[in-house]
Amino acid sequence: MVADQWYDANGVWTGSATFLEDGSIVMLYTGSTDKSVQVQNLAYPEDLNDPLLLKWVKFSGNPVLVPPPGILPKDFRDPTTAWKTSAGKWRITIGSKINRTGISLVYDTTDFKTYEKLDTLLHKVPNTGMWECVDFYPVSKTLVKGLDTSVNGPDVKHIVKASMDDTRIDHYAIGTYFDSNGTWIPDDPTIDVGISTSLRYDYGKFYASKTFYDQNKGRRILWGWIGESDSESADVQKGWSSLQGIPRTVVLDTKTGKNLVQWPVDEVKSLRLSSKKFNMEVGPGSLVNIDVGSAAQLDIEAEFEIKKESLDKILGDASVAAEAEEFSCQKSGGSTVRGALGPFGFSVLAHESLSEQTPVYFYVAKGKDSKLKTFFCTDSSRSSFANDVVKPVYGSSVPVLEGEKLTMRILVDHSIVEAFGQGGRACITSRVYPTKAIYGAAKLFLFNNAIDATITASFNVWQMNSAFIHPYSEEAVRALSRT
């Protein structure tokens, strides 16, 4: 859709589609009017038989919603997919703020043209600023599968996610939804949406994400927008900016009950080409060149185990300080700073001289309670010789349950690295722009920078094909319509 009406003259922004019971589809989207007021608009597919729904017709009565009293004209955007209430109405939520309190407004409708605003908010969190791209959906407490947006019940929790306009971070929390008044309460208020301790979909470059329910395969799929880390002038020179990440399935972690797990959709495996399997023991201070040919496009699945003697030694040594409380992926110096039990992992998009490299790694630290705490990090500080690139160290702690090995999956694609720790309990997306470690010069290294620990690493590496995404021709669309 293009900005061609007074009610979206300054932009057709984020929206969401909803399937209705009769099989039809409606789209609500935010438009920025000719006076830069944010309003909600309605659109329908021009041809429901088009499998790609390429053309949309805007409702003649737009806008269907304008900012309510008390909401500023530029603080009212990004309607969610609608869900059914027990009273049979459709319900949506829209992001906003009042002063510095981030809020999600709630509306009921029966026809998507007229709306009743609820007196209550779905949720609010003080001092979090504007909530963009609010998302709201159910997750199963017992089944590892996605749920339709309208599902509710005793075995269901609900996720509230918001993109924080101030920090450009996507935060989420798990909680309980009350259908009767359209409100939601977090399970743990100390990690509520948008506060510094709250959970994130991704600890790297990942924003303005949105889920949808795939009814054909019974899964909920998350799309994330990945911005650039280089300068605007570099973007202008390239002629493009930003991309979508690999789509991920998202479910509640039934083992912990306290976080989501995300994983690349199965379809990504269709791009796998040749594979190599490795099993090796790496001592402290080791660096191993992994021979997989060009390493510019890879899918890596790996599991690591720290030798029991190394663990026992650290846990039993009273002189080893409790560093887990102090350690931070972002502030502890990256992958070159050595500890007793880490860092160890892979350097991807690495030049053979290691002058450019992006390490993805685990760091295991001892806590005050003498228990081990695991961190999952990506260090982009040496990822590129380019001087206009932001090169942070990303990451967070990640839950590791008793008996679990440390596992990671890394998708490498030229200038982007998507890393999934412990089956997707922690995810890190990085935008890196190597200048030397490109195409055939991109290498893969396994490293163990721990001072005391010997690590066993078992991993598969696949060369990945390009997706060859091309615009569909009208003829292809017609052919799809006939199948």
Short mmCIF file of C-alpha atoms in Angstrom, two decimals:
data_model
loop_
_atom_site.label_atom_id
_atom_site.label_comp_id
_atom_site.label_asym_id
_atom_site.label_seq_id
_atom_site.Cartn_x
_atom_site.Cartn_y
_atom_site.Cartn_z
CA MET A 1 0.00 0.00 0.00
CA VAL A 2 1.24 3.46 -0.84
CA ALA A 3 0.71 6.81 0.88
CA ASP A 4 -1.89 8.26 -1.48
CA GLN A 5 -4.78 9.47 0.74
CA TRP A 6 -5.08 12.38 3.19
CA TYR A 7 -5.26 9.92 6.08
CA ASP A 8 -1.93 8.25 5.22
CA ALA A 9 -0.20 11.00 3.21
CA ASN A 10 2.83 10.99 5.52
CA GLY A 11 3.18 7.22 5.67
CA VAL A 12 1.55 3.81 5.57
CA TRP A 13 2.97 2.30 8.76
CA THR A 14 2.69 -0.92 10.71
CA GLY A 15 -0.54 -2.92 10.58
CA SER A 16 -1.96 -6.36 11.21
CA ALA A 17 -4.27 -8.70 9.34
CA THR A 18 -7.10 -10.68 10.91
CA PHE A 19 -8.87 -13.73 9.47
CA LEU A 20 -12.63 -13.54 9.93
CA GLU A 21 -14.89 -16.57 10.40
CA ASP A 22 -16.22 -16.39 6.85
CA GLY A 23 -12.69 -16.74 5.44
CA SER A 24 -12.30 -13.09 4.55
CA ILE A 25 -9.42 -10.94 5.75
CA VAL A 26 -9.22 -7.39 7.05
CA MET A 27 -6.16 -5.25 7.57
CA LEU A 28 -5.82 -2.45 10.11
CA TYR A 29 -2.83 -0.17 9.65
CA THR A 30 -1.54 3.12 10.98
CA GLY A 31 -1.51 6.08 8.66
CA SER A 32 0.19 9.40 9.30
CA THR A 33 -2.20 12.04 8.00
CA ASP A 34 -1.42 15.13 5.94
CA LYS A 35 -1.17 16.91 9.31
CA SER A 36 1.04 14.15 10.80
CA VAL A 37 -1.68 12.77 13.07
CA GLN A 38 -1.50 9.01 13.65
CA VAL A 39 -4.80 7.29 12.77
CA GLN A 40 -5.94 3.71 12.17
CA ASN A 41 -7.22 2.70 8.76
CA LEU A 42 -8.99 -0.32 7.32
CA ALA A 43 -8.19 -2.15 4.09
CA TYR A 44 -9.47 -5.28 2.32
CA PRO A 45 -7.81 -7.60 -0.22
CA GLU A 46 -8.84 -6.67 -3.75
CA ASP A 47 -9.00 -10.36 -4.69
CA LEU A 48 -9.38 -13.00 -1.96
CA ASN A 49 -8.44 -15.69 -4.49
CA ASP A 50 -5.00 -14.18 -5.00
CA PRO A 51 -2.77 -16.46 -2.85
CA LEU A 52 -0.31 -13.61 -2.31
CA LEU A 53 -2.91 -10.90 -1.56
CA LEU A 54 -0.82 -8.42 -3.51
CA LYS A 55 -3.43 -5.69 -3.92
CA TRP A 56 -5.44 -4.00 -1.17
CA VAL A 57 -8.40 -1.63 -1.27
CA LYS A 58 -8.60 1.09 1.36
CA PHE A 59 -11.97 1.54 3.09
CA SER A 60 -13.82 4.65 1.88
CA GLY A 61 -14.68 5.62 5.48
CA ASN A 62 -11.08 5.81 6.73
CA PRO A 63 -9.82 6.62 9.27
CA VAL A 64 -11.72 4.23 11.55
CA LEU A 65 -9.89 5.37 14.70
CA VAL A 66 -8.27 8.66 15.73
CA PRO A 67 -6.24 9.40 18.88
CA PRO A 68 -8.59 9.43 21.88
CA PRO A 69 -8.70 12.32 24.39
CA GLY A 70 -5.48 12.55 26.40
CA ILE A 71 -3.35 10.89 23.70
CA LEU A 72 -1.00 13.08 21.66
CA PRO A 73 -1.41 13.00 17.85
CA LYS A 74 1.96 11.28 17.30
CA ASP A 75 1.52 8.62 20.04
CA PHE A 76 -1.11 6.27 18.61
CA ARG A 77 0.08 3.47 16.35
CA ASP A 78 0.54 -0.13 15.27
CA PRO A 79 -2.74 -2.06 15.80
CA THR A 80 -2.47 -5.77 16.61
CA THR A 81 -4.17 -8.71 15.00
CA ALA A 82 -7.67 -8.92 16.50
CA TRP A 83 -8.77 -11.72 18.82
CA LYS A 84 -12.22 -12.93 19.82
CA THR A 85 -13.69 -12.08 23.23
CA SER A 86 -16.00 -14.40 25.17
CA ALA A 87 -18.81 -11.97 24.24
CA GLY A 88 -18.16 -12.68 20.55
CA LYS A 89 -16.62 -9.31 19.71
CA TRP A 90 -13.23 -8.65 18.15
CA ARG A 91 -10.60 -6.96 20.32
CA ILE A 92 -7.39 -5.13 19.39
CA THR A 93 -4.71 -3.25 21.26
CA ILE A 94 -2.74 -0.20 20.10
CA GLY A 95 0.51 1.24 21.50
CA SER A 96 0.73 4.66 23.08
CA LYS A 97 2.03 6.59 26.09
CA ILE A 98 0.84 9.09 28.67
CA ASN A 99 3.75 11.29 29.73
CA ARG A 100 6.53 8.69 30.29
CA THR A 101 4.21 5.71 30.93
CA GLY A 102 4.03 3.21 28.06
CA ILE A 103 0.50 1.90 27.56
CA SER A 104 -1.55 -0.40 25.36
CA LEU A 105 -5.07 0.87 24.61
CA VAL A 106 -7.87 -1.66 24.06
CA TYR A 107 -10.78 -1.48 21.60
CA ASP A 108 -13.69 -3.81 20.82
CA THR A 109 -15.44 -4.00 17.47
CA THR A 110 -17.85 -6.20 15.56
CA ASP A 111 -17.27 -4.88 12.02
CA PHE A 112 -13.78 -3.22 12.14
CA LYS A 113 -15.43 0.06 11.14
CA THR A 114 -16.81 1.26 14.48
CA TYR A 115 -15.02 0.77 17.80
CA GLU A 116 -15.69 0.92 21.50
CA LYS A 117 -12.72 1.98 23.63
CA LEU A 118 -12.42 0.07 26.91
CA ASP A 119 -11.98 2.15 30.07
CA THR A 120 -9.14 -0.16 31.10
CA LEU A 121 -5.69 -0.56 29.54
CA LEU A 122 -4.35 -3.95 28.53
CA HIS A 123 -1.19 -2.96 30.42
CA LYS A 124 0.98 0.01 31.37
CA VAL A 125 4.51 0.37 32.70
CA PRO A 126 5.75 3.69 34.11
CA ASN A 127 8.87 5.36 32.72
CA THR A 128 9.16 3.15 29.62
CA GLY A 129 8.15 5.77 27.04
CA MET A 130 6.24 5.14 23.83
CA TRP A 131 5.22 1.55 23.10
CA GLU A 132 5.45 0.74 19.39
CA CYS A 133 4.45 -2.46 17.60
CA VAL A 134 2.63 -3.92 20.61
CA ASP A 135 1.96 -7.64 20.18
CA PHE A 136 -0.37 -9.83 22.23
CA TYR A 137 -0.80 -13.57 21.84
CA PRO A 138 -1.39 -16.83 23.73
CA VAL A 139 1.18 -19.56 24.36
CA SER A 140 0.55 -23.10 25.56
CA LYS A 141 1.88 -24.14 28.99
CA THR A 142 1.87 -27.80 27.99
CA LEU A 143 2.23 -28.17 24.19
CA VAL A 144 5.22 -27.20 22.06
CA LYS A 145 3.13 -25.61 19.33
CA GLY A 146 1.61 -22.28 18.40
CA LEU A 147 -1.90 -21.13 19.24
CA ASP A 148 -4.44 -19.09 17.31
CA THR A 149 -4.62 -15.54 18.65
CA SER A 150 -8.12 -16.03 20.11
CA VAL A 151 -7.28 -19.13 22.19
CA ASN A 152 -7.64 -18.82 25.98
CA GLY A 153 -7.99 -21.23 28.89
CA PRO A 154 -6.31 -22.72 31.99
CA ASP A 155 -3.35 -24.18 30.05
CA VAL A 156 -2.61 -20.85 28.34
CA LYS A 157 -0.40 -17.91 29.23
CA HIS A 158 -0.39 -14.64 27.32
CA ILE A 159 2.58 -12.67 26.03
CA VAL A 160 2.64 -8.88 25.92
CA LYS A 161 5.48 -7.53 23.81
CA ALA A 162 6.29 -3.93 23.02
CA SER A 163 8.99 -2.19 21.04
CA MET A 164 10.48 0.63 23.11
CA ASP A 165 10.77 3.74 20.98
CA ASP A 166 13.34 5.25 23.38
CA THR A 167 15.80 2.33 23.31
CA ARG A 168 14.87 0.49 20.07
CA ILE A 169 14.59 -2.78 21.99
CA ASP A 170 11.79 -5.39 21.85
CA HIS A 171 10.78 -6.48 25.36
CA TYR A 172 8.24 -9.13 26.35
CA ALA A 173 6.70 -10.58 29.49
CA ILE A 174 4.62 -13.64 30.32
CA GLY A 175 1.38 -13.21 32.22
CA THR A 176 -2.35 -13.75 32.67
CA TYR A 177 -5.05 -12.16 30.51
CA PHE A 178 -8.51 -11.32 31.83
CA ASP A 179 -11.07 -11.45 29.04
CA SER A 180 -13.84 -9.80 31.12
CA ASN A 181 -12.19 -6.38 31.24
CA GLY A 182 -9.35 -6.68 28.68
CA THR A 183 -6.47 -6.46 31.14
CA TRP A 184 -3.24 -8.44 31.56
CA ILE A 185 -0.99 -8.93 34.60
CA PRO A 186 2.66 -10.11 34.42
CA ASP A 187 3.68 -13.28 36.28
CA ASP A 188 6.73 -11.47 37.63
CA PRO A 189 6.47 -7.66 37.97
CA THR A 190 10.25 -7.41 38.50
CA ILE A 191 10.74 -8.29 34.82
CA ASP A 192 7.75 -6.36 33.44
CA VAL A 193 7.64 -5.17 29.82
CA GLY A 194 10.19 -2.51 28.95
CA ILE A 195 12.14 -2.22 32.20
CA SER A 196 15.89 -2.82 32.17
CA THR A 197 15.61 -6.31 33.70
CA SER A 198 12.85 -7.53 31.39
CA LEU A 199 13.20 -10.29 28.83
CA ARG A 200 14.03 -9.59 25.23
CA TYR A 201 13.29 -11.47 22.02
CA ASP A 202 16.82 -10.73 20.94
CA TYR A 203 19.84 -9.16 22.62
CA GLY A 204 21.26 -7.72 19.40
CA LYS A 205 19.95 -5.69 16.50
CA PHE A 206 16.25 -6.67 16.34
CA TYR A 207 13.22 -4.39 16.48
CA ALA A 208 9.58 -3.73 15.55
CA SER A 209 8.81 -7.44 15.47
CA LYS A 210 5.42 -9.06 14.95
CA THR A 211 4.04 -12.57 15.28
CA PHE A 212 1.31 -14.30 13.32
CA TYR A 213 -0.36 -17.69 13.62
CA ASP A 214 0.31 -20.16 10.81
CA GLN A 215 -2.87 -22.22 10.85
CA ASN A 216 -1.58 -24.71 8.26
CA LYS A 217 1.36 -25.87 10.37
CA GLY A 218 0.05 -24.98 13.83
CA ARG A 219 2.86 -22.61 14.73
CA ARG A 220 3.34 -19.01 15.74
CA ILE A 221 5.93 -17.23 13.62
CA LEU A 222 7.92 -14.17 14.61
CA TRP A 223 9.26 -11.66 12.08
CA GLY A 224 11.84 -9.09 13.19
CA TRP A 225 13.16 -5.97 11.52
CA ILE A 226 16.94 -5.70 11.53
CA GLY A 227 18.33 -2.24 11.04
CA GLU A 228 21.81 -1.25 9.94
CA SER A 229 24.83 -0.65 12.18
CA ASP A 230 26.73 1.47 9.69
CA SER A 231 26.25 5.09 8.67
CA GLU A 232 23.38 6.63 6.76
CA SER A 233 25.80 7.73 4.02
CA ALA A 234 26.90 4.07 3.60
CA ASP A 235 23.24 3.06 3.26
CA VAL A 236 22.66 5.70 0.61
CA GLN A 237 25.71 4.43 -1.26
CA LYS A 238 24.48 0.81 -1.14
CA GLY A 239 21.01 1.85 -2.25
CA TRP A 240 19.21 -0.15 0.47
CA SER A 241 18.86 -0.26 4.21
CA SER A 242 17.59 -2.85 6.73
CA LEU A 243 16.15 -6.31 6.24
CA GLN A 244 13.90 -8.90 7.83
CA GLY A 245 15.53 -11.60 9.92
CA ILE A 246 14.98 -15.30 9.34
CA PRO A 247 11.40 -16.09 10.50
CA ARG A 248 11.31 -17.87 13.86
CA THR A 249 8.82 -20.12 15.56
CA VAL A 250 8.03 -18.97 19.08
CA VAL A 251 6.68 -21.07 21.98
CA LEU A 252 6.76 -21.00 25.77
CA ASP A 253 9.75 -22.84 27.24
CA THR A 254 7.83 -25.69 28.90
CA LYS A 255 10.98 -26.71 30.81
CA THR A 256 11.41 -23.39 32.64
CA GLY A 257 7.94 -21.83 32.22
CA LYS A 258 9.64 -18.46 32.51
CA ASN A 259 10.79 -17.57 29.02
CA LEU A 260 10.04 -18.06 25.33
CA VAL A 261 12.14 -20.12 22.96
CA GLN A 262 12.65 -19.08 19.35
CA TRP A 263 14.01 -21.17 16.50
CA PRO A 264 14.51 -20.64 12.77
CA VAL A 265 11.55 -22.01 10.80
CA ASP A 266 12.10 -25.50 9.38
CA GLU A 267 12.01 -24.16 5.83
CA VAL A 268 15.50 -22.70 6.36
CA LYS A 269 16.85 -26.27 6.24
CA SER A 270 15.84 -26.44 2.57
CA LEU A 271 18.75 -24.07 1.85
CA ARG A 272 21.32 -26.47 3.33
CA LEU A 273 23.88 -27.79 0.88
CA SER A 274 26.95 -29.88 1.79
CA SER A 275 27.60 -30.60 5.44
CA LYS A 276 30.57 -31.58 7.57
CA LYS A 277 30.50 -33.15 11.02
CA PHE A 278 33.15 -32.47 13.67
CA ASN A 279 33.91 -33.82 17.14
CA MET A 280 36.94 -32.47 18.94
CA GLU A 281 38.43 -31.73 22.32
CA VAL A 282 39.95 -28.27 22.68
CA GLY A 283 42.20 -27.32 25.56
CA PRO A 284 42.57 -23.91 27.22
CA GLY A 285 43.77 -21.22 24.82
CA SER A 286 43.02 -23.23 21.67
CA LEU A 287 42.12 -21.87 18.25
CA VAL A 288 41.20 -24.29 15.44
CA ASN A 289 40.62 -23.40 11.80
CA ILE A 290 37.51 -25.39 10.73
CA ASP A 291 37.87 -26.36 7.09
CA VAL A 292 34.45 -25.88 5.47
CA GLY A 293 35.51 -23.91 2.41
CA SER A 294 33.90 -20.51 2.04
CA ALA A 295 32.22 -19.55 5.31
CA ALA A 296 30.17 -16.57 4.14
CA GLN A 297 26.86 -18.48 4.29
CA LEU A 298 26.64 -21.18 6.97
CA ASP A 299 24.27 -22.96 9.30
CA ILE A 300 26.10 -24.26 12.39
CA GLU A 301 24.59 -26.51 15.07
CA ALA A 302 26.86 -27.25 18.00
CA GLU A 303 26.94 -28.66 21.50
CA PHE A 304 29.68 -28.12 24.07
CA GLU A 305 30.63 -29.85 27.26
CA ILE A 306 33.10 -28.59 29.85
CA LYS A 307 35.25 -31.42 31.23
CA LYS A 308 33.98 -32.52 34.65
CA GLU A 309 37.42 -32.11 36.24
CA SER A 310 37.49 -28.47 35.16
CA LEU A 311 34.05 -27.81 36.63
CA ASP A 312 34.82 -29.63 39.89
CA LYS A 313 38.06 -27.70 40.27
CA ILE A 314 36.36 -24.30 39.90
CA LEU A 315 33.38 -25.16 42.09
CA GLY A 316 35.63 -26.57 44.81
CA ASP A 317 38.14 -23.72 44.78
CA ALA A 318 37.13 -21.21 47.44
CA SER A 319 39.70 -18.72 46.12
CA VAL A 320 37.85 -18.35 42.79
CA ALA A 321 35.83 -15.16 43.17
CA ALA A 322 32.12 -15.06 42.47
CA GLU A 323 32.28 -13.34 39.07
CA ALA A 324 28.78 -14.18 37.82
CA GLU A 325 27.34 -11.11 39.57
CA GLU A 326 29.95 -8.89 37.91
CA PHE A 327 30.06 -10.43 34.44
CA SER A 328 28.21 -8.82 31.54
CA CYS A 329 28.54 -9.63 27.85
CA GLN A 330 28.30 -5.93 27.08
CA LYS A 331 30.75 -4.60 29.69
CA SER A 332 33.27 -7.38 30.36
CA GLY A 333 35.59 -6.81 27.43
CA GLY A 334 34.37 -9.29 24.83
CA SER A 335 35.82 -12.62 23.75
CA THR A 336 39.48 -11.78 24.41
CA VAL A 337 39.04 -11.47 28.19
CA ARG A 338 39.80 -14.89 29.65
CA GLY A 339 38.08 -16.52 32.62
CA ALA A 340 38.38 -19.93 34.23
CA LEU A 341 35.48 -21.41 32.20
CA GLY A 342 35.24 -19.25 29.12
CA PRO A 343 34.81 -17.76 26.65
CA PHE A 344 34.50 -20.57 24.08
CA GLY A 345 32.60 -20.88 20.80
CA PHE A 346 33.04 -19.93 17.14
CA SER A 347 34.54 -16.98 15.32
CA VAL A 348 32.44 -16.50 12.19
CA LEU A 349 33.04 -14.23 9.20
CA ALA A 350 36.70 -14.39 10.19
CA HIS A 351 39.70 -13.51 8.04
CA GLU A 352 42.51 -16.07 8.15
CA SER A 353 44.65 -13.45 9.91
CA LEU A 354 41.81 -12.95 12.45
CA SER A 355 42.07 -9.21 11.76
CA GLU A 356 38.31 -9.38 11.19
CA GLN A 357 36.11 -11.84 13.11
CA THR A 358 32.79 -12.07 14.95
CA PRO A 359 32.99 -14.47 17.92
CA VAL A 360 29.78 -16.13 19.17
CA TYR A 361 30.44 -17.77 22.53
CA PHE A 362 29.47 -19.04 25.95
CA TYR A 363 31.00 -17.73 29.17
CA VAL A 364 30.42 -19.72 32.35
CA ALA A 365 30.95 -17.96 35.69
CA LYS A 366 30.71 -18.94 39.33
CA GLY A 367 28.07 -17.18 41.40
CA LYS A 368 28.04 -16.22 45.10
CA ASP A 369 26.00 -19.35 45.78
CA SER A 370 28.81 -21.41 44.18
CA LYS A 371 26.48 -22.30 41.34
CA LEU A 372 27.42 -21.76 37.72
CA LYS A 373 25.75 -19.09 35.59
CA THR A 374 26.00 -19.22 31.79
CA PHE A 375 26.16 -16.25 29.45
CA PHE A 376 25.65 -16.26 25.67
CA CYS A 377 27.38 -13.44 23.77
CA THR A 378 28.33 -12.11 20.34
CA ASP A 379 31.35 -9.82 20.07
CA SER A 380 31.31 -7.56 17.00
CA SER A 381 34.11 -5.26 18.22
CA ARG A 382 36.55 -6.69 15.62
CA SER A 383 33.97 -7.56 12.97
CA SER A 384 35.01 -4.96 10.40
CA PHE A 385 37.76 -2.55 9.40
CA ALA A 386 35.06 -0.09 8.35
CA ASN A 387 35.23 2.94 10.64
CA ASP A 388 31.58 4.00 10.39
CA VAL A 389 30.17 0.85 12.00
CA VAL A 390 28.83 0.51 15.55
CA LYS A 391 30.53 -2.62 16.98
CA PRO A 392 29.05 -3.60 20.36
CA VAL A 393 29.31 -6.80 22.36
CA TYR A 394 25.80 -8.26 22.73
CA GLY A 395 24.32 -10.94 24.96
CA SER A 396 22.72 -12.03 28.20
CA SER A 397 22.62 -14.82 30.74
CA VAL A 398 20.81 -17.95 29.55
CA PRO A 399 19.11 -20.67 31.64
CA VAL A 400 20.90 -24.04 31.57
CA LEU A 401 19.05 -26.85 33.33
CA GLU A 402 20.64 -29.81 35.09
CA GLY A 403 21.88 -32.42 32.64
CA GLU A 404 21.76 -30.06 29.63
CA LYS A 405 24.78 -29.56 27.39
CA LEU A 406 25.53 -26.07 26.14
CA THR A 407 24.08 -25.70 22.65
CA MET A 408 24.11 -23.03 19.98
CA ARG A 409 22.97 -22.57 16.43
CA ILE A 410 24.41 -19.85 14.23
CA LEU A 411 23.09 -18.66 10.86
CA VAL A 412 25.75 -16.72 8.96
CA ASP A 413 24.79 -14.71 5.89
CA HIS A 414 27.48 -12.34 4.60
CA SER A 415 26.84 -9.33 6.84
CA ILE A 416 24.39 -10.75 9.34
CA VAL A 417 24.83 -13.30 12.13
CA GLU A 418 21.80 -14.78 13.94
CA ALA A 419 22.74 -16.83 17.01
CA PHE A 420 20.46 -19.03 19.13
CA GLY A 421 21.64 -20.22 22.55
CA GLN A 422 20.23 -23.21 24.47
CA GLY A 423 17.61 -24.08 21.88
CA GLY A 424 16.56 -20.45 21.44
CA ARG A 425 16.25 -19.34 25.07
CA ALA A 426 18.56 -16.46 24.19
CA CYS A 427 18.93 -15.01 20.67
CA ILE A 428 21.41 -12.47 19.32
CA THR A 429 21.24 -10.83 15.89
CA SER A 430 24.30 -8.89 14.72
CA ARG A 431 24.86 -6.65 11.70
CA VAL A 432 28.52 -6.89 10.78
CA TYR A 433 30.19 -5.60 7.66
CA PRO A 434 33.51 -7.38 7.08
CA THR A 435 35.72 -5.78 4.47
CA LYS A 436 38.23 -8.65 4.14
CA ALA A 437 36.39 -11.71 5.49
CA ILE A 438 34.00 -11.80 2.55
CA TYR A 439 32.96 -14.50 0.06
CA GLY A 440 35.76 -17.07 -0.28
CA ALA A 441 37.96 -15.25 2.23
CA ALA A 442 35.45 -15.77 5.05
CA LYS A 443 36.67 -18.48 7.44
CA LEU A 444 35.32 -20.32 10.47
CA PHE A 445 37.31 -20.89 13.68
CA LEU A 446 36.54 -22.82 16.85
CA PHE A 447 38.11 -21.27 19.94
CA ASN A 448 38.45 -21.95 23.65
CA ASN A 449 39.78 -18.91 25.45
CA ALA A 450 39.18 -20.34 28.93
CA ILE A 451 42.15 -20.37 31.32
CA ASP A 452 41.41 -23.72 33.01
CA ALA A 453 38.71 -25.58 31.09
CA THR A 454 39.01 -28.25 28.44
CA ILE A 455 35.96 -28.28 26.16
CA THR A 456 34.45 -31.04 24.02
CA ALA A 457 32.75 -29.64 20.91
CA SER A 458 30.44 -31.64 18.63
CA PHE A 459 29.01 -29.76 15.67
CA ASN A 460 27.63 -29.86 12.15
CA VAL A 461 28.34 -27.15 9.59
CA TRP A 462 26.24 -26.73 6.46
CA GLN A 463 27.06 -24.56 3.48
CA MET A 464 23.91 -22.56 2.73
CA ASN A 465 22.38 -21.74 -0.61
CA SER A 466 20.92 -18.38 -1.48
CA ALA A 467 17.14 -18.17 -1.18
CA PHE A 468 16.84 -16.67 -4.69
CA ILE A 469 13.89 -14.50 -3.76
CA HIS A 470 12.41 -12.87 -6.84
CA PRO A 471 9.24 -10.84 -7.26
CA TYR A 472 6.36 -12.94 -8.57
CA SER A 473 5.16 -12.17 -12.06
CA GLU A 474 1.45 -11.73 -12.72
CA GLU A 475 1.61 -15.00 -14.67
CA ALA A 476 3.08 -16.87 -11.67
CA VAL A 477 0.34 -15.49 -9.44
CA ARG A 478 -2.33 -16.69 -11.88
CA ALA A 479 -0.67 -20.12 -12.00
CA LEU A 480 -0.70 -20.30 -8.19
CA SER A 481 -4.37 -19.32 -8.20
CA ARG A 482 -5.18 -22.33 -10.38
CA THR A 483 -3.42 -24.86 -8.10
#
